[in-house]
């Protein structure tokens, strides 16, 4: 009996030993790849500086550009109307705020306005505009806009049809003369097959032009505030004041589209032909820009952060 049990146990042991043990299946755990962070420098926004019209108050634009340079805030494009076009073109020609400031300090009213009694009687304005164009030719050595060191556009108005005209090619001097042809002060300018007057008639702060040309962020400078003037004594004064009101009104809607709006304070009482307040206007531009610098950097950082996030693929 004991022998039989022993043999039975031995047989069972042999039987189980001969069976193949099935493999153990281990569940597959998916491998999660870490998001790939884009290599290289972070993206940079294309920043446009848009300079509005306002005649002699335009010296504030010089201060704005100087302060932006000091704050190391880059400018990738300039768009300007009227005096904004003039100041913008000077800067776009050599990218030096020091040279711009020096040129501005030397600029006098008689360099730009060739007033004459017969002009108003026989022509379409109190000044001919020849001096303005000649001055630009003598101080901006680059002949054509497309050859300036910085992308630039001046804005004018088609007098016949009321259209906004963007001048980003062709002679710099002619474009500036057209963009700054204040109605009643300068005669209209024939250019590119059109009759043109001051761009401020339709768009005194052409933010939309900068965005249409690819700007990611727009810093706009408004010098049209405070239109009050109780010292209007002649027809020229009437023309200038009417222009000032027109500029200020069309800015009200356009300026809402700016990413950063700089409005130099304390220059609202500067007359459109008062070239004696250069230093005051420049200083106002410097102070307003330094105050706006943190907001500009914040807007740049926000743009970079948004673009960086969008460049990281979803896991």
PDB file of C-alpha atoms in Angstrom:
ATOM      1  CA  UNK A   1       0.000   0.000   0.000  1.00  0.00           C
ATOM      2  CA  UNK A   2       2.787   2.375   0.885  1.00  0.00           C
ATOM      3  CA  UNK A   3       4.585   1.483  -2.277  1.00  0.00           C
ATOM      4  CA  UNK A   4       1.469   2.179  -4.320  1.00  0.00           C
ATOM      5  CA  UNK A   5       1.050   5.645  -2.793  1.00  0.00           C
ATOM      6  CA  UNK A   6       4.668   6.456  -3.412  1.00  0.00           C
ATOM      7  CA  UNK A   7       4.355   5.421  -7.040  1.00  0.00           C
ATOM      8  CA  UNK A   8       1.174   7.496  -7.434  1.00  0.00           C
ATOM      9  CA  UNK A   9       2.785  10.619  -6.040  1.00  0.00           C
ATOM     10  CA  UNK A  10       5.841  10.121  -8.240  1.00  0.00           C
ATOM     11  CA  UNK A  11       3.607   9.775 -11.295  1.00  0.00           C
ATOM     12  CA  UNK A  12       1.680  12.932 -10.571  1.00  0.00           C
ATOM     13  CA  UNK A  13       4.909  14.844 -10.005  1.00  0.00           C
ATOM     14  CA  UNK A  14       6.246  13.659 -13.351  1.00  0.00           C
ATOM     15  CA  UNK A  15       3.007  14.541 -15.072  1.00  0.00           C
ATOM     16  CA  UNK A  16       2.939  18.147 -13.783  1.00  0.00           C
ATOM     17  CA  UNK A  17       6.628  18.590 -14.544  1.00  0.00           C
ATOM     18  CA  UNK A  18       6.002  17.776 -18.183  1.00  0.00           C
ATOM     19  CA  UNK A  19       3.317  20.437 -18.622  1.00  0.00           C
ATOM     20  CA  UNK A  20       4.379  23.746 -20.276  1.00  0.00           C
ATOM     21  CA  UNK A  21       3.925  26.781 -18.051  1.00  0.00           C
ATOM     22  CA  UNK A  22       1.984  29.497 -19.986  1.00  0.00           C
ATOM     23  CA  UNK A  23       3.797  32.875 -20.340  1.00  0.00           C
ATOM     24  CA  UNK A  24       2.792  35.712 -18.063  1.00  0.00           C
ATOM     25  CA  UNK A  25       1.306  38.655 -20.035  1.00  0.00           C
ATOM     26  CA  UNK A  26       2.452  42.078 -18.808  1.00  0.00           C
ATOM     27  CA  UNK A  27       0.099  44.943 -19.787  1.00  0.00           C
ATOM     28  CA  UNK A  28       1.704  47.584 -22.030  1.00  0.00           C
ATOM     29  CA  UNK A  29       1.993  51.004 -20.406  1.00  0.00           C
ATOM     30  CA  UNK A  30       1.924  53.846 -22.976  1.00  0.00           C
ATOM     31  CA  UNK A  31       5.040  56.022 -22.991  1.00  0.00           C
ATOM     32  CA  UNK A  32       4.191  59.717 -22.693  1.00  0.00           C
ATOM     33  CA  UNK A  33       6.616  61.873 -24.607  1.00  0.00           C
ATOM     34  CA  UNK A  34       7.580  65.153 -22.986  1.00  0.00           C
ATOM     35  CA  UNK A  35       6.504  68.195 -25.036  1.00  0.00           C
ATOM     36  CA  UNK A  36       9.245  69.369 -27.344  1.00  0.00           C
ATOM     37  CA  UNK A  37      10.267  72.890 -26.421  1.00  0.00           C
ATOM     38  CA  UNK A  38      11.222  74.880 -29.540  1.00  0.00           C
ATOM     39  CA  UNK A  39      14.942  75.390 -29.802  1.00  0.00           C
ATOM     40  CA  UNK A  40      16.632  78.709 -30.553  1.00  0.00           C
ATOM     41  CA  UNK A  41      15.837  82.282 -29.538  1.00  0.00           C
ATOM     42  CA  UNK A  42      12.259  83.227 -28.608  1.00  0.00           C
ATOM     43  CA  UNK A  43      10.090  84.812 -31.293  1.00  0.00           C
ATOM     44  CA  UNK A  44      10.096  88.597 -31.596  1.00  0.00           C
ATOM     45  CA  UNK A  45       7.081  90.719 -32.501  1.00  0.00           C
ATOM     46  CA  UNK A  46       7.242  93.155 -35.381  1.00  0.00           C
ATOM     47  CA  UNK A  47       6.745  96.516 -33.669  1.00  0.00           C
ATOM     48  CA  UNK A  48       5.392  99.490 -35.608  1.00  0.00           C
ATOM     49  CA  UNK A  49       5.680 103.093 -34.486  1.00  0.00           C
ATOM     50  CA  UNK A  50       2.767 105.172 -35.784  1.00  0.00           C
ATOM     51  CA  UNK A  51       3.241 108.949 -35.651  1.00  0.00           C
ATOM     52  CA  UNK A  52       0.252 111.262 -35.954  1.00  0.00           C
ATOM     53  CA  UNK A  53      -0.041 114.745 -37.433  1.00  0.00           C
ATOM     54  CA  UNK A  54      -0.065 118.021 -35.537  1.00  0.00           C
ATOM     55  CA  UNK A  55       2.434 120.380 -37.192  1.00  0.00           C
ATOM     56  CA  UNK A  56       4.826 121.954 -34.628  1.00  0.00           C
ATOM     57  CA  UNK A  57       3.687 119.560 -31.909  1.00  0.00           C
ATOM     58  CA  UNK A  58       5.431 116.920 -33.987  1.00  0.00           C
ATOM     59  CA  UNK A  59       8.681 117.720 -32.190  1.00  0.00           C
ATOM     60  CA  UNK A  60       7.250 115.473 -29.466  1.00  0.00           C
ATOM     61  CA  UNK A  61       7.791 112.556 -31.873  1.00  0.00           C
ATOM     62  CA  UNK A  62      11.517 113.214 -31.654  1.00  0.00           C
ATOM     63  CA  UNK A  63      11.398 112.774 -27.880  1.00  0.00           C
ATOM     64  CA  UNK A  64       9.373 109.567 -28.239  1.00  0.00           C
ATOM     65  CA  UNK A  65      11.939 108.023 -30.583  1.00  0.00           C
ATOM     66  CA  UNK A  66      14.814 109.085 -28.369  1.00  0.00           C
ATOM     67  CA  UNK A  67      13.206 107.511 -25.289  1.00  0.00           C
ATOM     68  CA  UNK A  68      12.374 104.277 -27.132  1.00  0.00           C
ATOM     69  CA  UNK A  69      16.016 104.035 -28.145  1.00  0.00           C
ATOM     70  CA  UNK A  70      17.170 104.685 -24.582  1.00  0.00           C
ATOM     71  CA  UNK A  71      14.750 102.041 -23.265  1.00  0.00           C
ATOM     72  CA  UNK A  72      16.052  99.595 -25.897  1.00  0.00           C
ATOM     73  CA  UNK A  73      12.588  99.049 -27.301  1.00  0.00           C
ATOM     74  CA  UNK A  74      13.018  98.074 -30.957  1.00  0.00           C
ATOM     75  CA  UNK A  75      11.202  99.731 -33.842  1.00  0.00           C
ATOM     76  CA  UNK A  76      10.706  97.568 -36.915  1.00  0.00           C
ATOM     77  CA  UNK A  77       8.506  99.878 -38.976  1.00  0.00           C
ATOM     78  CA  UNK A  78       7.402 103.528 -39.030  1.00  0.00           C
ATOM     79  CA  UNK A  79       4.105 104.817 -40.411  1.00  0.00           C
ATOM     80  CA  UNK A  80       3.337 108.520 -40.272  1.00  0.00           C
ATOM     81  CA  UNK A  81       0.867 111.171 -41.294  1.00  0.00           C
ATOM     82  CA  UNK A  82       1.857 114.791 -41.996  1.00  0.00           C
ATOM     83  CA  UNK A  83       4.591 115.870 -39.556  1.00  0.00           C
ATOM     84  CA  UNK A  84       4.613 112.268 -38.311  1.00  0.00           C
ATOM     85  CA  UNK A  85       5.636 111.246 -41.806  1.00  0.00           C
ATOM     86  CA  UNK A  86       8.375 113.877 -41.865  1.00  0.00           C
ATOM     87  CA  UNK A  87       9.877 112.864 -38.501  1.00  0.00           C
ATOM     88  CA  UNK A  88       9.442 109.173 -39.290  1.00  0.00           C
ATOM     89  CA  UNK A  89      11.232 109.456 -42.634  1.00  0.00           C
ATOM     90  CA  UNK A  90      14.184 111.290 -41.096  1.00  0.00           C
ATOM     91  CA  UNK A  91      14.580 108.533 -38.511  1.00  0.00           C
ATOM     92  CA  UNK A  92      14.058 105.714 -41.017  1.00  0.00           C
ATOM     93  CA  UNK A  93      16.847 107.127 -43.160  1.00  0.00           C
ATOM     94  CA  UNK A  94      19.665 106.580 -40.621  1.00  0.00           C
ATOM     95  CA  UNK A  95      18.162 105.086 -37.405  1.00  0.00           C
ATOM     96  CA  UNK A  96      19.860 107.597 -35.095  1.00  0.00           C
ATOM     97  CA  UNK A  97      17.785 109.459 -32.526  1.00  0.00           C
ATOM     98  CA  UNK A  98      20.770 111.732 -31.863  1.00  0.00           C
ATOM     99  CA  UNK A  99      20.933 112.834 -35.500  1.00  0.00           C
ATOM    100  CA  UNK A 100      17.153 113.188 -35.581  1.00  0.00           C
ATOM    101  CA  UNK A 101      17.215 115.432 -32.520  1.00  0.00           C
ATOM    102  CA  UNK A 102      20.040 117.553 -33.928  1.00  0.00           C
ATOM    103  CA  UNK A 103      18.190 117.971 -37.228  1.00  0.00           C
ATOM    104  CA  UNK A 104      14.969 118.884 -35.421  1.00  0.00           C
ATOM    105  CA  UNK A 105      16.648 121.548 -33.323  1.00  0.00           C
ATOM    106  CA  UNK A 106      17.985 123.169 -36.504  1.00  0.00           C
ATOM    107  CA  UNK A 107      14.623 123.055 -38.277  1.00  0.00           C
ATOM    108  CA  UNK A 108      12.764 126.376 -38.449  1.00  0.00           C
ATOM    109  CA  UNK A 109       9.340 127.326 -39.727  1.00  0.00           C
ATOM    110  CA  UNK A 110      10.779 129.205 -42.694  1.00  0.00           C
ATOM    111  CA  UNK A 111      12.585 126.039 -43.814  1.00  0.00           C
ATOM    112  CA  UNK A 112       9.245 124.408 -44.584  1.00  0.00           C
ATOM    113  CA  UNK A 113       6.661 127.148 -45.145  1.00  0.00           C
ATOM    114  CA  UNK A 114       7.211 129.373 -48.184  1.00  0.00           C
ATOM    115  CA  UNK A 115       4.417 131.816 -47.418  1.00  0.00           C
ATOM    116  CA  UNK A 116       3.525 134.557 -49.868  1.00  0.00           C
ATOM    117  CA  UNK A 117       0.586 136.908 -50.422  1.00  0.00           C
ATOM    118  CA  UNK A 118       0.261 135.877 -54.047  1.00  0.00           C
ATOM    119  CA  UNK A 119       0.204 132.199 -53.126  1.00  0.00           C
ATOM    120  CA  UNK A 120      -3.175 132.542 -51.438  1.00  0.00           C
ATOM    121  CA  UNK A 121      -4.525 134.751 -54.240  1.00  0.00           C
ATOM    122  CA  UNK A 122      -3.356 132.792 -57.282  1.00  0.00           C
ATOM    123  CA  UNK A 123      -2.843 129.314 -55.847  1.00  0.00           C
ATOM    124  CA  UNK A 124      -4.557 126.845 -53.533  1.00  0.00           C
ATOM    125  CA  UNK A 125      -2.714 127.597 -50.325  1.00  0.00           C
ATOM    126  CA  UNK A 126      -0.816 130.204 -48.343  1.00  0.00           C
ATOM    127  CA  UNK A 127       2.471 128.358 -48.985  1.00  0.00           C
ATOM    128  CA  UNK A 128       3.713 126.704 -52.160  1.00  0.00           C
ATOM    129  CA  UNK A 129       5.291 123.604 -50.616  1.00  0.00           C
ATOM    130  CA  UNK A 130       8.477 123.806 -52.678  1.00  0.00           C
ATOM    131  CA  UNK A 131      10.549 124.595 -49.582  1.00  0.00           C
ATOM    132  CA  UNK A 132       9.242 121.577 -47.721  1.00  0.00           C
ATOM    133  CA  UNK A 133      10.129 119.216 -50.544  1.00  0.00           C
ATOM    134  CA  UNK A 134      13.559 120.816 -51.056  1.00  0.00           C
ATOM    135  CA  UNK A 135      14.343 120.588 -47.337  1.00  0.00           C
ATOM    136  CA  UNK A 136      13.505 116.886 -47.263  1.00  0.00           C
ATOM    137  CA  UNK A 137      15.700 116.248 -50.307  1.00  0.00           C
ATOM    138  CA  UNK A 138      18.642 118.021 -48.685  1.00  0.00           C
ATOM    139  CA  UNK A 139      18.353 116.247 -45.328  1.00  0.00           C
ATOM    140  CA  UNK A 140      17.324 112.723 -46.368  1.00  0.00           C
ATOM    141  CA  UNK A 141      19.952 111.432 -48.762  1.00  0.00           C
ATOM    142  CA  UNK A 142      18.032 108.264 -49.628  1.00  0.00           C
ATOM    143  CA  UNK A 143      15.936 109.109 -52.656  1.00  0.00           C
ATOM    144  CA  UNK A 144      13.275 106.396 -52.565  1.00  0.00           C
ATOM    145  CA  UNK A 145      11.192 105.092 -49.660  1.00  0.00           C
ATOM    146  CA  UNK A 146      11.901 101.439 -50.435  1.00  0.00           C
ATOM    147  CA  UNK A 147      15.632 102.054 -49.894  1.00  0.00           C
ATOM    148  CA  UNK A 148      15.342 103.566 -46.409  1.00  0.00           C
ATOM    149  CA  UNK A 149      17.022 101.620 -43.606  1.00  0.00           C
ATOM    150  CA  UNK A 150      13.700 100.982 -41.880  1.00  0.00           C
ATOM    151  CA  UNK A 151      10.378 100.047 -43.544  1.00  0.00           C
ATOM    152  CA  UNK A 152       8.396 103.266 -43.808  1.00  0.00           C
ATOM    153  CA  UNK A 153       5.086 104.541 -45.143  1.00  0.00           C
ATOM    154  CA  UNK A 154       3.554 108.004 -45.281  1.00  0.00           C
ATOM    155  CA  UNK A 155      -0.209 108.459 -45.482  1.00  0.00           C
ATOM    156  CA  UNK A 156      -1.965 111.008 -47.690  1.00  0.00           C
ATOM    157  CA  UNK A 157      -5.536 111.650 -48.831  1.00  0.00           C
ATOM    158  CA  UNK A 158      -6.890 111.462 -52.364  1.00  0.00           C
ATOM    159  CA  UNK A 159      -8.563 114.866 -52.674  1.00  0.00           C
ATOM    160  CA  UNK A 160     -10.860 113.810 -55.509  1.00  0.00           C
ATOM    161  CA  UNK A 161     -12.314 110.693 -53.923  1.00  0.00           C
ATOM    162  CA  UNK A 162     -11.505 110.910 -50.230  1.00  0.00           C
ATOM    163  CA  UNK A 163      -9.479 107.705 -50.153  1.00  0.00           C
ATOM    164  CA  UNK A 164      -6.560 107.010 -47.859  1.00  0.00           C
ATOM    165  CA  UNK A 165      -3.375 106.640 -49.898  1.00  0.00           C
ATOM    166  CA  UNK A 166      -0.394 104.729 -48.501  1.00  0.00           C
ATOM    167  CA  UNK A 167       2.915 105.956 -49.905  1.00  0.00           C
ATOM    168  CA  UNK A 168       5.511 103.219 -49.363  1.00  0.00           C
ATOM    169  CA  UNK A 169       7.369 103.441 -52.660  1.00  0.00           C
ATOM    170  CA  UNK A 170       8.851 106.192 -54.766  1.00  0.00           C
ATOM    171  CA  UNK A 171      10.471 109.535 -53.903  1.00  0.00           C
ATOM    172  CA  UNK A 172      10.664 110.259 -50.181  1.00  0.00           C
ATOM    173  CA  UNK A 173      10.492 114.030 -50.555  1.00  0.00           C
ATOM    174  CA  UNK A 174       7.401 113.992 -52.757  1.00  0.00           C
ATOM    175  CA  UNK A 175       5.616 111.571 -50.448  1.00  0.00           C
ATOM    176  CA  UNK A 176       6.311 113.769 -47.408  1.00  0.00           C
ATOM    177  CA  UNK A 177       5.153 116.871 -49.251  1.00  0.00           C
ATOM    178  CA  UNK A 178       1.890 115.132 -50.156  1.00  0.00           C
ATOM    179  CA  UNK A 179       1.329 113.683 -46.698  1.00  0.00           C
ATOM    180  CA  UNK A 180       1.871 117.097 -45.081  1.00  0.00           C
ATOM    181  CA  UNK A 181      -0.125 119.187 -47.554  1.00  0.00           C
ATOM    182  CA  UNK A 182      -2.476 120.770 -44.992  1.00  0.00           C
ATOM    183  CA  UNK A 183      -5.576 121.901 -46.909  1.00  0.00           C
ATOM    184  CA  UNK A 184      -5.675 125.682 -47.272  1.00  0.00           C
ATOM    185  CA  UNK A 185      -2.047 126.006 -46.143  1.00  0.00           C
ATOM    186  CA  UNK A 186      -0.316 124.022 -48.889  1.00  0.00           C
ATOM    187  CA  UNK A 187      -1.707 123.321 -52.359  1.00  0.00           C
ATOM    188  CA  UNK A 188      -2.617 119.741 -53.280  1.00  0.00           C
ATOM    189  CA  UNK A 189       0.234 117.621 -54.650  1.00  0.00           C
ATOM    190  CA  UNK A 190       0.153 115.661 -57.884  1.00  0.00           C
ATOM    191  CA  UNK A 191       1.775 112.315 -57.161  1.00  0.00           C
ATOM    192  CA  UNK A 192       1.364 108.779 -58.482  1.00  0.00           C
ATOM    193  CA  UNK A 193      -1.474 109.861 -60.744  1.00  0.00           C
ATOM    194  CA  UNK A 194      -3.514 111.358 -57.903  1.00  0.00           C
ATOM    195  CA  UNK A 195      -4.203 114.749 -56.353  1.00  0.00           C
ATOM    196  CA  UNK A 196      -3.123 114.392 -52.718  1.00  0.00           C
ATOM    197  CA  UNK A 197      -3.484 116.380 -49.516  1.00  0.00           C
ATOM    198  CA  UNK A 198      -2.608 115.805 -45.867  1.00  0.00           C
ATOM    199  CA  UNK A 199      -3.260 112.254 -44.668  1.00  0.00           C
ATOM    200  CA  UNK A 200      -4.775 113.590 -41.458  1.00  0.00           C
ATOM    201  CA  UNK A 201      -7.922 114.487 -43.384  1.00  0.00           C
ATOM    202  CA  UNK A 202      -8.939 110.812 -43.345  1.00  0.00           C
ATOM    203  CA  UNK A 203      -6.557 109.134 -40.868  1.00  0.00           C
ATOM    204  CA  UNK A 204      -4.375 111.211 -38.605  1.00  0.00           C
ATOM    205  CA  UNK A 205      -3.045 108.213 -36.688  1.00  0.00           C
ATOM    206  CA  UNK A 206      -2.814 105.405 -39.290  1.00  0.00           C
ATOM    207  CA  UNK A 207      -2.715 102.348 -37.034  1.00  0.00           C
ATOM    208  CA  UNK A 208      -4.676 100.315 -39.573  1.00  0.00           C
ATOM    209  CA  UNK A 209      -1.927 100.860 -42.147  1.00  0.00           C
ATOM    210  CA  UNK A 210       0.730  99.476 -39.791  1.00  0.00           C
ATOM    211  CA  UNK A 211      -1.366  96.400 -39.058  1.00  0.00           C
ATOM    212  CA  UNK A 212      -2.074  95.845 -42.744  1.00  0.00           C
ATOM    213  CA  UNK A 213       1.686  95.894 -43.337  1.00  0.00           C
ATOM    214  CA  UNK A 214       2.235  93.087 -40.838  1.00  0.00           C
ATOM    215  CA  UNK A 215       2.821  94.783 -37.479  1.00  0.00           C
ATOM    216  CA  UNK A 216       2.270  92.520 -34.465  1.00  0.00           C
ATOM    217  CA  UNK A 217       2.286  95.372 -31.960  1.00  0.00           C
ATOM    218  CA  UNK A 218       1.557  99.043 -32.618  1.00  0.00           C
ATOM    219  CA  UNK A 219       2.896 101.928 -30.545  1.00  0.00           C
ATOM    220  CA  UNK A 220       0.917 105.001 -31.625  1.00  0.00           C
ATOM    221  CA  UNK A 221       1.694 108.628 -30.770  1.00  0.00           C
ATOM    222  CA  UNK A 222      -1.200 111.077 -30.610  1.00  0.00           C
ATOM    223  CA  UNK A 223      -0.336 114.796 -30.567  1.00  0.00           C
ATOM    224  CA  UNK A 224      -3.753 116.079 -31.604  1.00  0.00           C
ATOM    225  CA  UNK A 225      -5.271 116.661 -28.152  1.00  0.00           C
ATOM    226  CA  UNK A 226      -6.719 119.952 -26.891  1.00  0.00           C
ATOM    227  CA  UNK A 227      -8.081 121.774 -29.916  1.00  0.00           C
ATOM    228  CA  UNK A 228      -9.025 124.929 -28.008  1.00  0.00           C
ATOM    229  CA  UNK A 229      -7.793 128.162 -29.587  1.00  0.00           C
ATOM    230  CA  UNK A 230      -9.155 131.626 -28.841  1.00  0.00           C
ATOM    231  CA  UNK A 231      -6.483 133.456 -30.803  1.00  0.00           C
ATOM    232  CA  UNK A 232      -7.712 133.097 -34.381  1.00  0.00           C
ATOM    233  CA  UNK A 233      -7.153 136.397 -36.163  1.00  0.00           C
ATOM    234  CA  UNK A 234      -6.834 135.676 -39.885  1.00  0.00           C
ATOM    235  CA  UNK A 235      -7.678 133.251 -42.680  1.00  0.00           C
ATOM    236  CA  UNK A 236      -4.535 131.202 -42.114  1.00  0.00           C
ATOM    237  CA  UNK A 237      -5.527 130.777 -38.480  1.00  0.00           C
ATOM    238  CA  UNK A 238      -8.964 129.601 -39.564  1.00  0.00           C
ATOM    239  CA  UNK A 239      -7.445 126.986 -41.893  1.00  0.00           C
ATOM    240  CA  UNK A 240      -5.064 125.721 -39.227  1.00  0.00           C
ATOM    241  CA  UNK A 241      -7.720 125.519 -36.535  1.00  0.00           C
ATOM    242  CA  UNK A 242     -10.176 123.728 -38.827  1.00  0.00           C
ATOM    243  CA  UNK A 243      -7.426 121.238 -39.668  1.00  0.00           C
ATOM    244  CA  UNK A 244      -6.584 120.767 -35.992  1.00  0.00           C
ATOM    245  CA  UNK A 245     -10.228 119.973 -35.174  1.00  0.00           C
ATOM    246  CA  UNK A 246     -10.463 117.551 -38.092  1.00  0.00           C
ATOM    247  CA  UNK A 247      -7.296 115.732 -37.002  1.00  0.00           C
ATOM    248  CA  UNK A 248      -8.449 115.407 -33.404  1.00  0.00           C
ATOM    249  CA  UNK A 249     -11.881 114.062 -34.334  1.00  0.00           C
ATOM    250  CA  UNK A 250     -10.729 111.282 -36.645  1.00  0.00           C
ATOM    251  CA  UNK A 251      -8.117 110.193 -34.087  1.00  0.00           C
ATOM    252  CA  UNK A 252     -10.792 109.441 -31.485  1.00  0.00           C
ATOM    253  CA  UNK A 253     -11.891 106.260 -33.203  1.00  0.00           C
ATOM    254  CA  UNK A 254      -8.565 105.132 -34.687  1.00  0.00           C
ATOM    255  CA  UNK A 255      -6.497 105.321 -31.500  1.00  0.00           C
ATOM    256  CA  UNK A 256      -8.532 102.522 -29.881  1.00  0.00           C
ATOM    257  CA  UNK A 257      -6.754 100.060 -32.160  1.00  0.00           C
ATOM    258  CA  UNK A 258      -3.293 100.847 -30.734  1.00  0.00           C
ATOM    259  CA  UNK A 259      -1.617  98.284 -28.492  1.00  0.00           C
ATOM    260  CA  UNK A 260       0.113 101.161 -26.703  1.00  0.00           C
ATOM    261  CA  UNK A 261      -0.997 104.792 -27.053  1.00  0.00           C
ATOM    262  CA  UNK A 262       1.437 107.563 -26.150  1.00  0.00           C
ATOM    263  CA  UNK A 263      -0.113 111.018 -25.767  1.00  0.00           C
ATOM    264  CA  UNK A 264       2.526 113.560 -24.672  1.00  0.00           C
ATOM    265  CA  UNK A 265       1.044 115.829 -22.002  1.00  0.00           C
ATOM    266  CA  UNK A 266       1.252 119.584 -21.750  1.00  0.00           C
ATOM    267  CA  UNK A 267       1.600 120.455 -25.429  1.00  0.00           C
ATOM    268  CA  UNK A 268      -2.057 121.061 -26.268  1.00  0.00           C
ATOM    269  CA  UNK A 269      -1.541 124.821 -26.264  1.00  0.00           C
ATOM    270  CA  UNK A 270       1.345 124.708 -28.749  1.00  0.00           C
ATOM    271  CA  UNK A 271       0.241 126.403 -31.970  1.00  0.00           C
ATOM    272  CA  UNK A 272       0.557 124.432 -35.190  1.00  0.00           C
ATOM    273  CA  UNK A 273       3.214 126.850 -36.470  1.00  0.00           C
ATOM    274  CA  UNK A 274       4.920 127.612 -33.148  1.00  0.00           C
ATOM    275  CA  UNK A 275       8.458 126.324 -33.673  1.00  0.00           C
ATOM    276  CA  UNK A 276       9.676 128.062 -30.501  1.00  0.00           C
ATOM    277  CA  UNK A 277       8.448 125.186 -28.297  1.00  0.00           C
ATOM    278  CA  UNK A 278      10.693 122.440 -29.697  1.00  0.00           C
ATOM    279  CA  UNK A 279      12.472 121.540 -26.483  1.00  0.00           C
ATOM    280  CA  UNK A 280       9.237 121.507 -24.491  1.00  0.00           C
ATOM    281  CA  UNK A 281       7.555 119.205 -27.015  1.00  0.00           C
ATOM    282  CA  UNK A 282      10.555 116.874 -27.179  1.00  0.00           C
ATOM    283  CA  UNK A 283      10.692 116.629 -23.390  1.00  0.00           C
ATOM    284  CA  UNK A 284       6.980 115.856 -23.266  1.00  0.00           C
ATOM    285  CA  UNK A 285       7.567 113.024 -25.743  1.00  0.00           C
ATOM    286  CA  UNK A 286      10.434 111.644 -23.655  1.00  0.00           C
ATOM    287  CA  UNK A 287       8.441 111.703 -20.414  1.00  0.00           C
ATOM    288  CA  UNK A 288       5.331 110.134 -21.942  1.00  0.00           C
ATOM    289  CA  UNK A 289       7.371 107.322 -23.493  1.00  0.00           C
ATOM    290  CA  UNK A 290       9.269 106.527 -20.305  1.00  0.00           C
ATOM    291  CA  UNK A 291       5.939 106.274 -18.500  1.00  0.00           C
ATOM    292  CA  UNK A 292       4.662 103.935 -21.207  1.00  0.00           C
ATOM    293  CA  UNK A 293       7.814 101.756 -21.288  1.00  0.00           C
ATOM    294  CA  UNK A 294       6.610  99.201 -18.676  1.00  0.00           C
ATOM    295  CA  UNK A 295       3.342  98.734 -20.569  1.00  0.00           C
ATOM    296  CA  UNK A 296       5.246  98.292 -23.835  1.00  0.00           C
ATOM    297  CA  UNK A 297       7.503  95.623 -22.308  1.00  0.00           C
ATOM    298  CA  UNK A 298       4.481  93.886 -20.818  1.00  0.00           C
ATOM    299  CA  UNK A 299       2.793  93.794 -24.232  1.00  0.00           C
ATOM    300  CA  UNK A 300       5.971  92.394 -25.824  1.00  0.00           C
ATOM    301  CA  UNK A 301       6.323  89.713 -23.115  1.00  0.00           C
ATOM    302  CA  UNK A 302       2.671  88.733 -23.484  1.00  0.00           C
ATOM    303  CA  UNK A 303       3.052  88.389 -27.254  1.00  0.00           C
ATOM    304  CA  UNK A 304       6.202  86.273 -26.900  1.00  0.00           C
ATOM    305  CA  UNK A 305       4.585  84.053 -24.257  1.00  0.00           C
ATOM    306  CA  UNK A 306       1.508  83.487 -26.423  1.00  0.00           C
ATOM    307  CA  UNK A 307       3.585  82.610 -29.481  1.00  0.00           C
ATOM    308  CA  UNK A 308       5.832  80.295 -27.479  1.00  0.00           C
ATOM    309  CA  UNK A 309       2.827  78.416 -26.086  1.00  0.00           C
ATOM    310  CA  UNK A 310       1.288  78.061 -29.521  1.00  0.00           C
ATOM    311  CA  UNK A 311       4.576  76.659 -30.870  1.00  0.00           C
ATOM    312  CA  UNK A 312       4.624  73.774 -28.333  1.00  0.00           C
ATOM    313  CA  UNK A 313       2.730  70.745 -29.768  1.00  0.00           C
ATOM    314  CA  UNK A 314       0.018  69.181 -27.670  1.00  0.00           C
ATOM    315  CA  UNK A 315       1.064  65.951 -25.903  1.00  0.00           C
TER     316      UNK A 315
END
